[in-house]
GROMACS .gro file of C-alpha atoms in nm:
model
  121
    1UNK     CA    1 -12.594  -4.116   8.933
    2UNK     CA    2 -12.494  -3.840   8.673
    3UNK     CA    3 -12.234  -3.582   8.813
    4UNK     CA    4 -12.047  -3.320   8.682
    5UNK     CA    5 -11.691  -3.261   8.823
    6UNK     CA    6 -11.456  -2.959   8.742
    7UNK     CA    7 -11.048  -2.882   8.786
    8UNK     CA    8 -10.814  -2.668   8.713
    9UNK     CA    9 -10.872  -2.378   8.898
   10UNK     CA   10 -10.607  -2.235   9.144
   11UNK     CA   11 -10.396  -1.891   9.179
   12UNK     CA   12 -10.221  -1.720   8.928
   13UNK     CA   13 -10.100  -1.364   8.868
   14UNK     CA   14 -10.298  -1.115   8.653
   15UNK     CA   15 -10.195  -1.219   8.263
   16UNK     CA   16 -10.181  -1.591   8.300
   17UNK     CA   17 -10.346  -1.855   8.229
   18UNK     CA   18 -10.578  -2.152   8.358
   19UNK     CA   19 -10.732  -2.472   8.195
   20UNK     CA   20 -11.078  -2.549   8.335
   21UNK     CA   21 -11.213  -2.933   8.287
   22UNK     CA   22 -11.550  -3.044   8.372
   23UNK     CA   23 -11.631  -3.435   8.352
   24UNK     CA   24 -11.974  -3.588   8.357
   25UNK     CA   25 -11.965  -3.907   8.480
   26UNK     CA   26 -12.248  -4.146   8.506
   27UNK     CA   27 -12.503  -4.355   8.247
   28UNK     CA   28 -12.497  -4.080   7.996
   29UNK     CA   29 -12.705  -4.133   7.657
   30UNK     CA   30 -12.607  -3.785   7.536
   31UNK     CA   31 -12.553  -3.404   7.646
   32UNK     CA   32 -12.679  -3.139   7.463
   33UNK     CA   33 -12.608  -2.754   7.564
   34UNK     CA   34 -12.283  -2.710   7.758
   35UNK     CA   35 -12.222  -2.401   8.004
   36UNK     CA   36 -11.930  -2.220   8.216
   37UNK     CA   37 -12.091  -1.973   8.458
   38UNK     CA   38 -11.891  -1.779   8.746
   39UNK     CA   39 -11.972  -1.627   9.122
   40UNK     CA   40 -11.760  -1.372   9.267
   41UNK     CA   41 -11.822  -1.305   9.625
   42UNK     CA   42 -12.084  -1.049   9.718
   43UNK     CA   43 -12.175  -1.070   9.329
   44UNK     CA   44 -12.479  -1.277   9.133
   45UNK     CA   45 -12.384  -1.580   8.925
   46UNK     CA   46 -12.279  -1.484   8.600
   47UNK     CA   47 -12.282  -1.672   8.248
   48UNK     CA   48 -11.949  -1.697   8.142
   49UNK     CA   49 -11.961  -1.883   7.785
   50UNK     CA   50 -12.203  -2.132   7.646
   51UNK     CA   51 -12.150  -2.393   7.377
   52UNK     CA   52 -12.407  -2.653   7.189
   53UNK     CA   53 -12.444  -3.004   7.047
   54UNK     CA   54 -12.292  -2.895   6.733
   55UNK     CA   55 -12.060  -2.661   6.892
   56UNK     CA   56 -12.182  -2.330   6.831
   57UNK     CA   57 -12.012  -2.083   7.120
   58UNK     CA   58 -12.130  -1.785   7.296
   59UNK     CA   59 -11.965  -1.539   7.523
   60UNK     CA   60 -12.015  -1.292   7.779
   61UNK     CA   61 -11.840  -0.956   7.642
   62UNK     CA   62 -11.594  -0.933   7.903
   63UNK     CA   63 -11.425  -1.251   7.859
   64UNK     CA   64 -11.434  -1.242   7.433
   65UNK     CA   65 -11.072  -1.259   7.303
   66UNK     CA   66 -10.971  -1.433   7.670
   67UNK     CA   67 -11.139  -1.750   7.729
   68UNK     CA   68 -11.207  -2.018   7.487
   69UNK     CA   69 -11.496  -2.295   7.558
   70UNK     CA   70 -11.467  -2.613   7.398
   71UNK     CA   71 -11.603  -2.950   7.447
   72UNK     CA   72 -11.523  -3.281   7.369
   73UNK     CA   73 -11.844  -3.541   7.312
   74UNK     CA   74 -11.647  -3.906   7.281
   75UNK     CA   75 -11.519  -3.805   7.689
   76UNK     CA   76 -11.800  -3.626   7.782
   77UNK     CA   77 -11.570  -3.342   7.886
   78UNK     CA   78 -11.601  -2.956   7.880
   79UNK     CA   79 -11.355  -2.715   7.927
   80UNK     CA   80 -11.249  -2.326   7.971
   81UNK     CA   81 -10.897  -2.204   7.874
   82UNK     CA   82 -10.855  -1.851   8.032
   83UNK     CA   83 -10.578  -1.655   7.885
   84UNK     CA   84 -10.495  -1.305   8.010
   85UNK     CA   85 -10.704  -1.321   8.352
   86UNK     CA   86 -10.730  -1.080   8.470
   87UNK     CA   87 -10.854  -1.004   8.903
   88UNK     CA   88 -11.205  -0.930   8.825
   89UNK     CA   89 -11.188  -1.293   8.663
   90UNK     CA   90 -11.172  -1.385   9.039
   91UNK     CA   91 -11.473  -1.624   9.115
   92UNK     CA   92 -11.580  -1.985   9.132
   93UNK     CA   93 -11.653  -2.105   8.804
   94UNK     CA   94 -11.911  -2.407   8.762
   95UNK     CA   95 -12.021  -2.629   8.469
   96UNK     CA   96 -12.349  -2.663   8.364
   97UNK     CA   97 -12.489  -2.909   8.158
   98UNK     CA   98 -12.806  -3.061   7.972
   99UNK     CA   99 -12.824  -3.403   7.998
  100UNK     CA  100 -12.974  -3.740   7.878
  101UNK     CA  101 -12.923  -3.999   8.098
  102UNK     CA  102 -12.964  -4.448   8.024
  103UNK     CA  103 -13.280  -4.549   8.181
  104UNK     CA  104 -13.446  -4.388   8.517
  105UNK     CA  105 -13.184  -4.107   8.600
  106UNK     CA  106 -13.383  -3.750   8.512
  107UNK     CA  107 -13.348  -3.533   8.199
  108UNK     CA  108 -13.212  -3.214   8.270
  109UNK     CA  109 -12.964  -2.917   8.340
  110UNK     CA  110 -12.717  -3.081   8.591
  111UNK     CA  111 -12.497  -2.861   8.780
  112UNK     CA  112 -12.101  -2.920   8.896
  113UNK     CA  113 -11.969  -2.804   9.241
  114UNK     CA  114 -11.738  -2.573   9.121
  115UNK     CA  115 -11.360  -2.464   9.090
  116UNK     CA  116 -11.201  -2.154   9.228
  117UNK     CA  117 -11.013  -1.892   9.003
  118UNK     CA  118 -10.847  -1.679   9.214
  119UNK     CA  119 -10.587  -1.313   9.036
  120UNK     CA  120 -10.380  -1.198   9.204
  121UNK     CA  121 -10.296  -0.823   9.121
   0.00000   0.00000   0.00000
């Protein structure tokens, strides 16, 4: 049973920072693309930063300079660090992932439940 499971979300004032982890857990063969997206109330989900395999990183232009996604392959692990949030940065932020499983689980994008990120002003 491959899951994803993030932390590291919580309150802070506008101009701090947070350290988002996601964790896939499970009979994993390998992962491939790795993504952060985010959902502010009222708002559609949003892509937030993606990073590959080889890790190659994109980023939505409102978070470039900010946020930093990384990844580390030997834990399975991805994470955010968000510098300088700001309150529009407000949302629940979820990780995404492609993955090959060992044996009969599925091939594909598995989704995490998500963490809240929450600015204050």
């Amino acid at each position: 049973q491959v899951q994803l499971v993030e932390s590291g979300g919580g309150l802070v004032q506008a101009g701090g920072s947070l350290r988002l982890s996601c964790v896939a857990s499970g009979r994993i063969f390998s992962i491939k693309d790795m993504a952060w997206y985010r959902q502010a109330p009222g708002k559609q989900r949003e892509l937030v930063a993606t990073i590959t395999s080889a890790g190659t990183t994109v980023y939505v232009d409102s978070v470039k300079g900010r946020f930093t996604i990384s990844r580390d392959n030997a834990n399975n692990a991805l994470y955010l660090q968000l510098n300088a949030l700001k309150p529009e940065d407000t949302a629940v932020y979820s990780c995404n992932a492609y993955i090959v499983p060992l044996f009969t689980s599925p091939t594909r994008i598995y989704w995490g439940q998500g963490t809240q990120v929450t600015v204050s002003s």
